[in-house]
Amino acid sequence: MTDKLKMIPFSPPHIDQKIIDEVIAALKSGWITTGPRTKKFEQQLCDYTRAPKVICLNSATAGLELLLRWFGVKEGDEVIVPAYTYSATANVVIHCGATPVFVDTNADTFNISVQRIADCISPRTKVIMPVDIGGLPCDYDAIMELAKNSAAILNSENEIQKQLGRILVLSDAAHSIGAFYQGKKIGCHVDASVFSFHAVKNLTTAEGGAVCLNLPAPFDNEEIYRALNIKSLHGQNKDALAKMQKGSWEYDIVEAGYKCNMTDIAAAIGLVELSRYDSETLPRRKKICELYQQHFSKKSWAQLPVFKTDEAESSYHLFLLRIKNISEQQRNNIIQLITEKGVSVNVHFKPVPMMSFYKSLGYTIDSYPVAYDNYAREISLPVYFDLTNEQVATVARAVIEATEKILDPKTVA
C-alpha cells in the first residue's frame, strides 16, 4: 500500500507567509472574533461581486439557513433543491421544519434541471435553491423567470413573503465565487447567493461563508443585513464593535437567534485570499483543468466536465471526470486502483436521496436517474494552487492506467 505521506493530496489549502503574517496581525490587534477585519472583508466582497450587501458567517450552511428563516420558511412549506448536491443544501430545509423537494439534474453539467423545477413548483413552494456544482453557474435567468411566474400561485404567509410576492431564489453558490454568468460575477443574479470558504474551497477562511444580498426594491438590503447580523449573534441588537463605543455597553436580545458569526482570524485569511484570487488563484486552477482536458481529450471513454458555456464560466473548483458506460462498482474499483498509485481522488457528490436519513423519509434515488448516472460514473481529480504540472501528469497517468485496467479492452481507445 502506498505510504499516505507520499500521496498527492486531493485539495490542501494554500497557506503561505502572507496569510500567516495577516493572522498574526489579527491576533496581536486584540480583535480575534468579529471585528474590523470581518467588516473589511464584507465590504471587499461587496466590491468584488457587486452585490448591494454581504454578510460573512462561520459557514455557507449557516448562511442558507439564516436566509430561509428570515423568509419565514417553516413546517408545511416546500423548498426545491437538486438531488445532486452536498447534504447541507437539504439539511437546512429540514432544520426549518420544511420539506425538501428534490429534482433531477442536467446530463451534461451536473446542475439542476430547469424543466424539473417547473414540474415541481406548487402553492407550498417558498424557495428554489439551485446549486452551482463544481463552480459552473446554473441557468439563473430561466430560474428567476420561473420564480417571477409563480406569483399567481404563491401562498404568502408573512409580510416578507407578501412584499416579495413570488418564490425566493436562494443560490447555493458554495463552489462558485469568481465564476461568471451573463458577463457578471456570481453574487448579484438572484435574491441571495451563498459562498463557502471551507478549507477545501477556492477561497478559504478555514471555516466560513458569506451571503450576498440582492433583494429587489422595495427591500432595503442594508436593513436585511442588520437583521441577519442580529440572527447570527444570539438575537443581540449590538455586536462587539458597537458595544465598545463609549457608554454603549448595554444591549438587548430581540429574538432567540443563533451563533454563526465570522471571526477576524478567519477574515484575515480571507482578505489575503481575495486580494490575489483573480490574479493568481483562478488562473492557476483554470490552467490545471486545461491540462487535465489535454490529457483526457483523446480518450473515448472520458466524459469531460463543462467549464464554459455561452452564458457562464466556471470558477474551476472541481474537475468532475466521468467514465462512460461503467457501473458504480466499476467506478469504485477504479478509485481504489488510483489510490494505490499514490493519488487522492474524491466523488462529488453522492446524491442526497441515497443518504440513510433521507431514505428513511421515503426518498429514493430511482426518482432521479440522471443524478444517479452522473454520480455512478464520476471521479473528482485534485485541483489546488500548489499542484504542479508534473503532478497533474502523474494524476492523469494514474487515472488512465486504472480506468483502462477496469474497462473492457474493446472500449479502450
Short mmCIF file of C-alpha atoms in Angstrom, two decimals:
data_model
loop_
_atom_site.label_atom_id
_atom_site.label_comp_id
_atom_site.label_asym_id
_atom_site.label_seq_id
_atom_site.Cartn_x
_atom_site.Cartn_y
_atom_site.Cartn_z
CA MET A 1 0.00 0.00 0.00
CA THR A 2 1.31 3.46 -0.90
CA ASP A 3 2.62 5.47 2.05
CA LYS A 4 -0.04 8.14 2.60
CA LEU A 5 2.64 10.71 3.36
CA LYS A 6 3.83 10.39 -0.24
CA MET A 7 0.41 10.63 -1.84
CA ILE A 8 -0.70 13.55 -3.97
CA PRO A 9 -3.44 15.04 -1.76
CA PHE A 10 -6.86 15.99 -3.04
CA SER A 11 -7.26 19.63 -2.03
CA PRO A 12 -4.94 21.15 0.59
CA PRO A 13 -5.22 24.90 1.27
CA HIS A 14 -2.58 27.32 0.02
CA ILE A 15 -1.18 28.77 3.25
CA ASP A 16 1.85 30.98 2.75
CA GLN A 17 3.69 33.65 4.71
CA LYS A 18 1.28 36.41 3.65
CA ILE A 19 -1.61 34.58 5.30
CA ILE A 20 0.44 33.70 8.37
CA ASP A 21 1.52 37.33 8.79
CA GLU A 22 -2.07 38.61 8.47
CA VAL A 23 -3.37 36.08 11.00
CA ILE A 24 -0.59 37.06 13.44
CA ALA A 25 -1.51 40.71 12.92
CA ALA A 26 -5.11 39.87 13.77
CA LEU A 27 -4.04 38.03 16.91
CA LYS A 28 -1.90 40.96 18.02
CA SER A 29 -4.62 43.50 17.24
CA GLY A 30 -6.84 42.44 20.12
CA TRP A 31 -9.71 41.63 17.74
CA ILE A 32 -9.92 37.89 17.22
CA THR A 33 -13.69 37.48 16.92
CA THR A 34 -15.98 39.59 14.71
CA GLY A 35 -14.35 42.98 14.31
CA PRO A 36 -12.78 45.35 11.80
CA ARG A 37 -11.27 42.67 9.57
CA THR A 38 -14.62 40.92 9.17
CA LYS A 39 -16.29 44.21 8.23
CA LYS A 40 -13.49 44.99 5.77
CA PHE A 41 -13.82 41.53 4.22
CA GLU A 42 -17.57 42.04 3.82
CA GLN A 43 -17.02 45.34 2.04
CA GLN A 44 -14.37 43.90 -0.26
CA LEU A 45 -16.73 41.04 -1.17
CA CYS A 46 -19.38 43.65 -2.00
CA ASP A 47 -16.90 45.36 -4.29
CA TYR A 48 -15.87 42.05 -5.85
CA THR A 49 -19.34 40.65 -6.51
CA ARG A 50 -21.23 43.96 -6.99
CA ALA A 51 -23.82 42.68 -4.53
CA PRO A 52 -25.52 45.51 -2.61
CA LYS A 53 -24.62 43.98 0.76
CA VAL A 54 -22.63 40.98 2.06
CA ILE A 55 -22.64 39.36 5.49
CA CYS A 56 -19.85 36.97 6.49
CA LEU A 57 -20.64 33.99 8.71
CA ASN A 58 -18.98 30.87 10.06
CA SER A 59 -20.22 28.68 7.19
CA ALA A 60 -22.22 28.65 3.99
CA THR A 61 -24.64 26.30 5.72
CA ALA A 62 -25.41 28.95 8.31
CA GLY A 63 -26.00 31.46 5.53
CA LEU A 64 -28.50 29.23 3.78
CA GLU A 65 -30.41 28.55 6.99
CA LEU A 66 -30.47 32.19 8.11
CA LEU A 67 -31.99 33.22 4.77
CA LEU A 68 -34.63 30.50 4.98
CA ARG A 69 -35.54 31.58 8.50
CA TRP A 70 -35.54 35.27 7.56
CA PHE A 71 -38.02 34.43 4.78
CA GLY A 72 -40.19 32.55 7.26
CA VAL A 73 -39.80 29.03 5.85
CA LYS A 74 -41.49 26.60 8.22
CA GLU A 75 -43.38 23.34 8.58
CA GLY A 76 -45.73 22.76 5.68
CA ASP A 77 -43.54 24.69 3.23
CA GLU A 78 -41.55 23.20 0.35
CA VAL A 79 -38.09 24.14 -0.86
CA ILE A 80 -36.88 22.91 -4.26
CA VAL A 81 -33.29 21.60 -4.21
CA PRO A 82 -31.26 19.44 -6.59
CA ALA A 83 -30.89 15.77 -5.78
CA TYR A 84 -27.25 16.18 -6.82
CA THR A 85 -25.65 18.27 -4.07
CA TYR A 86 -23.98 18.04 -0.69
CA SER A 87 -26.33 17.22 2.17
CA ALA A 88 -26.10 20.72 3.70
CA THR A 89 -28.37 22.12 0.97
CA ALA A 90 -31.19 19.84 2.08
CA ASN A 91 -30.34 19.69 5.79
CA VAL A 92 -31.09 23.38 6.32
CA VAL A 93 -34.58 22.85 4.88
CA ILE A 94 -35.13 20.05 7.41
CA HIS A 95 -33.86 22.31 10.21
CA CYS A 96 -36.63 24.77 9.37
CA GLY A 97 -39.27 22.04 9.51
CA ALA A 98 -39.96 22.31 5.79
CA THR A 99 -39.89 19.64 3.09
CA PRO A 100 -37.04 19.36 0.57
CA VAL A 101 -38.43 18.72 -2.91
CA PHE A 102 -35.61 17.09 -4.82
CA VAL A 103 -35.39 17.44 -8.59
CA ASP A 104 -33.15 15.76 -11.13
CA THR A 105 -30.14 17.31 -12.80
CA ASN A 106 -28.82 18.00 -16.28
CA ALA A 107 -26.93 15.22 -18.01
CA ASP A 108 -24.14 17.49 -19.22
CA THR A 109 -23.39 19.98 -16.43
CA PHE A 110 -24.49 18.29 -13.17
CA ASN A 111 -26.62 21.37 -12.38
CA ILE A 112 -30.31 21.40 -11.55
CA SER A 113 -32.77 20.89 -14.42
CA VAL A 114 -34.91 23.98 -15.01
CA GLN A 115 -37.65 21.86 -16.56
CA ARG A 116 -37.75 19.63 -13.47
CA ILE A 117 -38.01 22.73 -11.27
CA ALA A 118 -41.02 23.87 -13.28
CA ASP A 119 -42.64 20.46 -12.85
CA CYS A 120 -42.28 20.63 -9.05
CA ILE A 121 -43.50 24.14 -8.23
CA SER A 122 -46.63 24.11 -6.07
CA PRO A 123 -48.55 26.59 -3.87
CA ARG A 124 -46.41 25.35 -0.98
CA THR A 125 -43.12 26.19 -2.72
CA LYS A 126 -41.44 29.07 -0.90
CA VAL A 127 -37.85 28.86 -2.13
CA ILE A 128 -35.81 27.48 -5.04
CA MET A 129 -32.23 26.63 -4.07
CA PRO A 130 -30.11 25.92 -7.17
CA VAL A 131 -26.52 24.74 -6.66
CA ASP A 132 -23.52 25.64 -8.84
CA ILE A 133 -21.90 22.20 -8.90
CA GLY A 134 -18.14 22.43 -9.35
CA GLY A 135 -18.38 26.20 -9.75
CA LEU A 136 -20.39 26.31 -13.00
CA PRO A 137 -23.34 28.71 -12.59
CA CYS A 138 -26.86 27.43 -13.08
CA ASP A 139 -29.24 28.92 -15.65
CA TYR A 140 -30.25 31.80 -13.39
CA ASP A 141 -32.23 33.77 -15.94
CA ALA A 142 -34.53 30.80 -16.52
CA ILE A 143 -34.82 30.07 -12.79
CA MET A 144 -35.66 33.68 -11.97
CA GLU A 145 -38.29 33.63 -14.70
CA LEU A 146 -39.90 30.59 -13.09
CA ALA A 147 -39.87 32.36 -9.72
CA LYS A 148 -41.47 35.50 -11.15
CA ASN A 149 -44.15 33.45 -12.85
CA SER A 150 -45.00 31.82 -9.52
CA ALA A 151 -46.72 34.91 -8.12
CA ALA A 152 -50.19 33.72 -9.08
CA ILE A 153 -49.96 30.52 -7.05
CA LEU A 154 -47.70 31.56 -4.16
CA ASN A 155 -49.29 31.21 -0.73
CA SER A 156 -47.62 34.14 1.08
CA GLU A 157 -47.87 33.79 4.85
CA ASN A 158 -45.90 36.71 6.28
CA GLU A 159 -45.08 40.31 5.41
CA ILE A 160 -41.69 39.50 3.85
CA GLN A 161 -43.22 36.89 1.54
CA LYS A 162 -46.03 39.24 0.61
CA GLN A 163 -43.56 42.02 -0.11
CA LEU A 164 -41.53 39.80 -2.47
CA GLY A 165 -44.72 38.37 -3.97
CA ARG A 166 -43.05 35.32 -5.52
CA ILE A 167 -40.78 32.39 -4.76
CA LEU A 168 -37.41 33.38 -3.30
CA VAL A 169 -34.34 32.25 -5.27
CA LEU A 170 -31.52 31.40 -2.88
CA SER A 171 -28.40 30.22 -4.69
CA ASP A 172 -26.09 27.70 -3.06
CA ALA A 173 -23.00 29.16 -4.71
CA ALA A 174 -20.63 27.38 -2.33
CA HIS A 175 -18.32 26.44 -5.22
CA SER A 176 -18.60 29.43 -7.49
CA ILE A 177 -17.01 32.62 -6.16
CA GLY A 178 -15.33 34.24 -9.15
CA ALA A 179 -17.48 32.44 -11.69
CA PHE A 180 -19.36 34.43 -14.34
CA TYR A 181 -22.93 34.38 -15.54
CA GLN A 182 -24.07 36.68 -18.35
CA GLY A 183 -20.81 38.61 -18.06
CA LYS A 184 -21.12 39.37 -14.34
CA LYS A 185 -19.51 37.70 -11.36
CA ILE A 186 -21.74 35.42 -9.30
CA GLY A 187 -23.33 37.18 -6.35
CA CYS A 188 -25.75 39.60 -8.00
CA HIS A 189 -28.01 37.47 -10.22
CA VAL A 190 -30.64 36.19 -7.79
CA ASP A 191 -32.19 37.27 -4.48
CA ALA A 192 -29.32 35.90 -2.40
CA SER A 193 -26.20 33.87 -3.12
CA VAL A 194 -24.20 31.98 -0.52
CA PHE A 195 -20.46 31.24 -0.81
CA SER A 196 -18.44 28.70 1.17
CA PHE A 197 -14.94 29.46 2.44
CA HIS A 198 -14.29 26.00 3.86
CA ALA A 199 -10.70 24.73 3.83
CA VAL A 200 -11.11 22.87 0.50
CA LYS A 201 -12.73 25.76 -1.39
CA ASN A 202 -11.04 28.00 -3.97
CA LEU A 203 -11.06 30.85 -1.46
CA THR A 204 -10.76 29.78 2.16
CA THR A 205 -11.05 31.30 5.62
CA ALA A 206 -10.50 27.81 7.18
CA GLU A 207 -14.20 27.71 8.03
CA GLY A 208 -16.60 30.38 6.83
CA GLY A 209 -19.12 31.62 4.34
CA ALA A 210 -20.82 34.73 3.04
CA VAL A 211 -24.30 35.74 1.94
CA CYS A 212 -24.59 38.19 -0.96
CA LEU A 213 -27.86 40.08 -0.58
CA ASN A 214 -29.54 41.26 -3.78
CA LEU A 215 -33.23 41.62 -2.90
CA PRO A 216 -35.19 43.85 -5.29
CA ALA A 217 -36.96 47.08 -4.37
CA PRO A 218 -38.76 47.86 -2.15
CA PHE A 219 -36.47 45.72 0.04
CA ASP A 220 -33.60 47.51 1.77
CA ASN A 221 -30.57 45.18 1.65
CA GLU A 222 -28.85 47.22 4.35
CA GLU A 223 -31.82 46.60 6.63
CA ILE A 224 -31.76 42.86 5.83
CA TYR A 225 -28.03 42.83 6.57
CA ARG A 226 -28.70 44.28 10.03
CA ALA A 227 -31.45 41.72 10.64
CA LEU A 228 -29.16 38.85 9.67
CA ASN A 229 -26.41 40.16 11.95
CA ILE A 230 -28.87 40.02 14.83
CA LYS A 231 -29.93 36.48 13.89
CA SER A 232 -26.29 35.39 13.64
CA LEU A 233 -25.41 36.62 17.16
CA HIS A 234 -28.00 35.25 19.59
CA GLY A 235 -30.58 37.88 18.64
CA GLN A 236 -28.36 40.55 20.19
CA ASN A 237 -29.01 44.03 18.88
CA LYS A 238 -25.36 45.19 19.19
CA ASP A 239 -22.20 43.46 18.09
CA ALA A 240 -18.87 43.70 19.92
CA LEU A 241 -17.74 46.69 17.84
CA ALA A 242 -20.86 48.66 18.70
CA LYS A 243 -20.61 47.77 22.39
CA MET A 244 -17.03 49.08 22.52
CA GLN A 245 -18.18 52.63 21.87
CA LYS A 246 -18.05 54.83 24.98
CA GLY A 247 -21.10 54.31 27.14
CA SER A 248 -22.58 51.74 24.75
CA TRP A 249 -22.23 48.59 26.85
CA GLU A 250 -25.94 47.94 27.14
CA TYR A 251 -27.66 45.68 24.63
CA ASP A 252 -30.91 43.81 24.21
CA ILE A 253 -31.93 40.35 22.95
CA VAL A 254 -34.70 40.94 20.46
CA GLU A 255 -35.14 37.35 19.27
CA ALA A 256 -33.85 33.85 20.01
CA GLY A 257 -31.05 33.98 17.47
CA TYR A 258 -28.17 31.72 16.58
CA LYS A 259 -24.36 31.83 16.89
CA CYS A 260 -22.72 31.77 13.49
CA ASN A 261 -20.70 34.98 13.11
CA MET A 262 -17.31 35.05 11.34
CA THR A 263 -14.17 35.76 13.36
CA ASP A 264 -11.48 38.30 12.47
CA ILE A 265 -8.93 35.47 12.45
CA ALA A 266 -10.91 33.82 9.66
CA ALA A 267 -11.43 37.13 7.87
CA ALA A 268 -7.68 37.77 7.98
CA ILE A 269 -7.14 34.67 5.84
CA GLY A 270 -9.97 35.70 3.54
CA LEU A 271 -8.60 39.20 2.96
CA VAL A 272 -5.30 37.79 1.67
CA GLU A 273 -7.07 35.12 -0.36
CA LEU A 274 -9.39 37.64 -2.02
CA SER A 275 -6.56 40.08 -2.81
CA ARG A 276 -4.93 37.53 -5.13
CA TYR A 277 -7.93 35.50 -6.18
CA ASP A 278 -8.33 36.81 -9.75
CA SER A 279 -4.62 37.35 -10.38
CA GLU A 280 -3.23 34.08 -9.01
CA THR A 281 -5.75 31.53 -7.73
CA LEU A 282 -8.26 31.38 -10.57
CA PRO A 283 -5.64 31.41 -13.38
CA ARG A 284 -3.78 28.52 -11.77
CA ARG A 285 -6.91 26.45 -11.22
CA LYS A 286 -8.01 27.11 -14.80
CA LYS A 287 -4.59 26.01 -16.09
CA ILE A 288 -4.77 22.76 -14.11
CA CYS A 289 -8.19 21.99 -15.55
CA GLU A 290 -6.95 22.74 -19.06
CA LEU A 291 -4.03 20.35 -18.56
CA TYR A 292 -6.42 17.61 -17.44
CA GLN A 293 -8.55 18.30 -20.52
CA GLN A 294 -5.49 17.79 -22.71
CA HIS A 295 -4.58 14.50 -21.02
CA PHE A 296 -8.07 13.02 -21.33
CA SER A 297 -9.38 14.59 -24.54
CA LYS A 298 -8.23 11.72 -26.75
CA LYS A 299 -9.71 9.02 -24.54
CA SER A 300 -13.02 7.84 -25.97
CA TRP A 301 -14.15 6.66 -22.53
CA ALA A 302 -13.68 10.08 -20.89
CA GLN A 303 -16.62 12.47 -20.50
CA LEU A 304 -15.01 15.81 -19.76
CA PRO A 305 -16.57 18.43 -17.48
CA VAL A 306 -18.12 21.62 -18.83
CA PHE A 307 -16.34 24.78 -17.71
CA LYS A 308 -17.72 27.32 -20.15
CA THR A 309 -20.99 27.89 -21.98
CA ASP A 310 -22.45 30.79 -23.94
CA GLU A 311 -23.88 32.16 -20.67
CA ALA A 312 -21.42 31.10 -17.97
CA GLU A 313 -17.84 30.37 -16.98
CA SER A 314 -16.87 28.21 -14.03
CA SER A 315 -14.72 29.06 -11.02
CA TYR A 316 -12.78 25.84 -11.78
CA HIS A 317 -13.46 24.48 -8.33
CA LEU A 318 -13.65 20.81 -9.34
CA PHE A 319 -12.59 18.61 -12.22
CA LEU A 320 -15.58 16.26 -12.46
CA LEU A 321 -14.41 13.46 -14.75
CA ARG A 322 -16.97 10.87 -15.82
CA ILE A 323 -16.15 7.48 -17.29
CA LYS A 324 -18.57 6.39 -20.00
CA ASN A 325 -20.52 3.14 -19.80
CA ILE A 326 -19.36 1.94 -16.39
CA SER A 327 -21.20 0.86 -13.25
CA GLU A 328 -20.93 2.38 -9.79
CA GLN A 329 -18.92 -0.65 -8.65
CA GLN A 330 -16.51 -0.29 -11.58
CA ARG A 331 -16.05 3.38 -10.67
CA ASN A 332 -15.27 2.38 -7.09
CA ASN A 333 -12.75 -0.19 -8.32
CA ILE A 334 -11.08 2.46 -10.47
CA ILE A 335 -10.82 4.79 -7.46
CA GLN A 336 -9.21 2.02 -5.43
CA LEU A 337 -6.57 1.46 -8.11
CA ILE A 338 -5.90 5.21 -8.41
CA THR A 339 -5.40 5.45 -4.66
CA GLU A 340 -2.97 2.55 -4.75
CA LYS A 341 -0.92 4.56 -7.27
CA GLY A 342 -0.46 7.37 -4.73
CA VAL A 343 -3.18 9.76 -5.89
CA SER A 344 -6.07 11.01 -3.77
CA VAL A 345 -9.37 11.46 -5.60
CA ASN A 346 -12.95 12.03 -4.48
CA VAL A 347 -16.58 11.85 -5.63
CA HIS A 348 -18.84 14.93 -5.86
CA PHE A 349 -21.49 14.05 -4.84
CA LYS A 350 -23.42 11.08 -3.60
CA PRO A 351 -26.97 12.29 -4.30
CA VAL A 352 -28.82 13.26 -1.12
CA PRO A 353 -31.73 10.82 -1.68
CA MET A 354 -29.17 7.99 -1.37
CA MET A 355 -28.26 9.00 2.19
CA SER A 356 -29.71 6.92 5.03
CA PHE A 357 -31.53 9.77 6.73
CA TYR A 358 -33.30 10.82 3.54
CA LYS A 359 -34.09 7.24 2.56
CA SER A 360 -35.77 6.92 5.97
CA LEU A 361 -38.02 9.83 4.98
CA GLY A 362 -39.15 7.95 1.88
CA TYR A 363 -36.90 9.44 -0.81
CA THR A 364 -35.46 7.04 -3.38
CA ILE A 365 -32.72 7.58 -5.93
CA ASP A 366 -34.86 5.78 -8.52
CA SER A 367 -36.75 9.07 -8.91
CA TYR A 368 -33.57 10.86 -10.06
CA PRO A 369 -31.97 8.69 -12.77
CA VAL A 370 -29.76 11.41 -14.27
CA ALA A 371 -28.34 12.34 -10.87
CA TYR A 372 -27.58 8.70 -10.16
CA ASP A 373 -25.96 8.14 -13.54
CA ASN A 374 -23.73 11.20 -13.11
CA TYR A 375 -22.75 10.10 -9.61
CA ALA A 376 -22.09 6.47 -10.50
CA ARG A 377 -19.54 7.39 -13.19
CA GLU A 378 -17.89 10.44 -11.58
CA ILE A 379 -14.37 10.83 -10.16
CA SER A 380 -13.14 14.22 -8.86
CA LEU A 381 -9.45 14.85 -9.54
CA PRO A 382 -7.12 17.04 -7.44
CA VAL A 383 -7.27 20.76 -8.25
CA TYR A 384 -5.38 23.14 -5.96
CA PHE A 385 -2.98 26.06 -6.24
CA ASP A 386 0.22 24.20 -5.35
CA LEU A 387 -0.42 21.23 -7.65
CA THR A 388 2.44 21.20 -10.18
CA ASN A 389 2.16 20.40 -13.87
CA GLU A 390 4.22 17.27 -13.23
CA GLN A 391 1.78 16.17 -10.53
CA VAL A 392 -1.14 16.80 -12.89
CA ALA A 393 0.53 14.45 -15.35
CA THR A 394 1.03 11.89 -12.58
CA VAL A 395 -2.65 12.10 -11.64
CA ALA A 396 -3.76 11.75 -15.26
CA ARG A 397 -1.48 8.76 -15.81
CA ALA A 398 -2.83 7.05 -12.66
CA VAL A 399 -6.43 7.65 -13.75
CA ILE A 400 -5.83 6.40 -17.29
CA GLU A 401 -3.99 3.26 -16.16
CA ALA A 402 -6.59 2.44 -13.51
CA THR A 403 -9.53 3.06 -15.81
CA GLU A 404 -8.15 1.03 -18.69
CA LYS A 405 -7.38 -1.85 -16.35
CA ILE A 406 -11.06 -1.99 -15.37
CA LEU A 407 -12.65 -1.27 -18.74
CA ASP A 408 -13.47 -3.86 -21.36
CA PRO A 409 -10.45 -3.80 -23.74
CA LYS A 410 -12.87 -3.36 -26.66
CA THR A 411 -13.92 0.05 -25.34
CA VAL A 412 -10.44 1.43 -24.70
CA ALA A 413 -9.03 3.96 -27.16
#
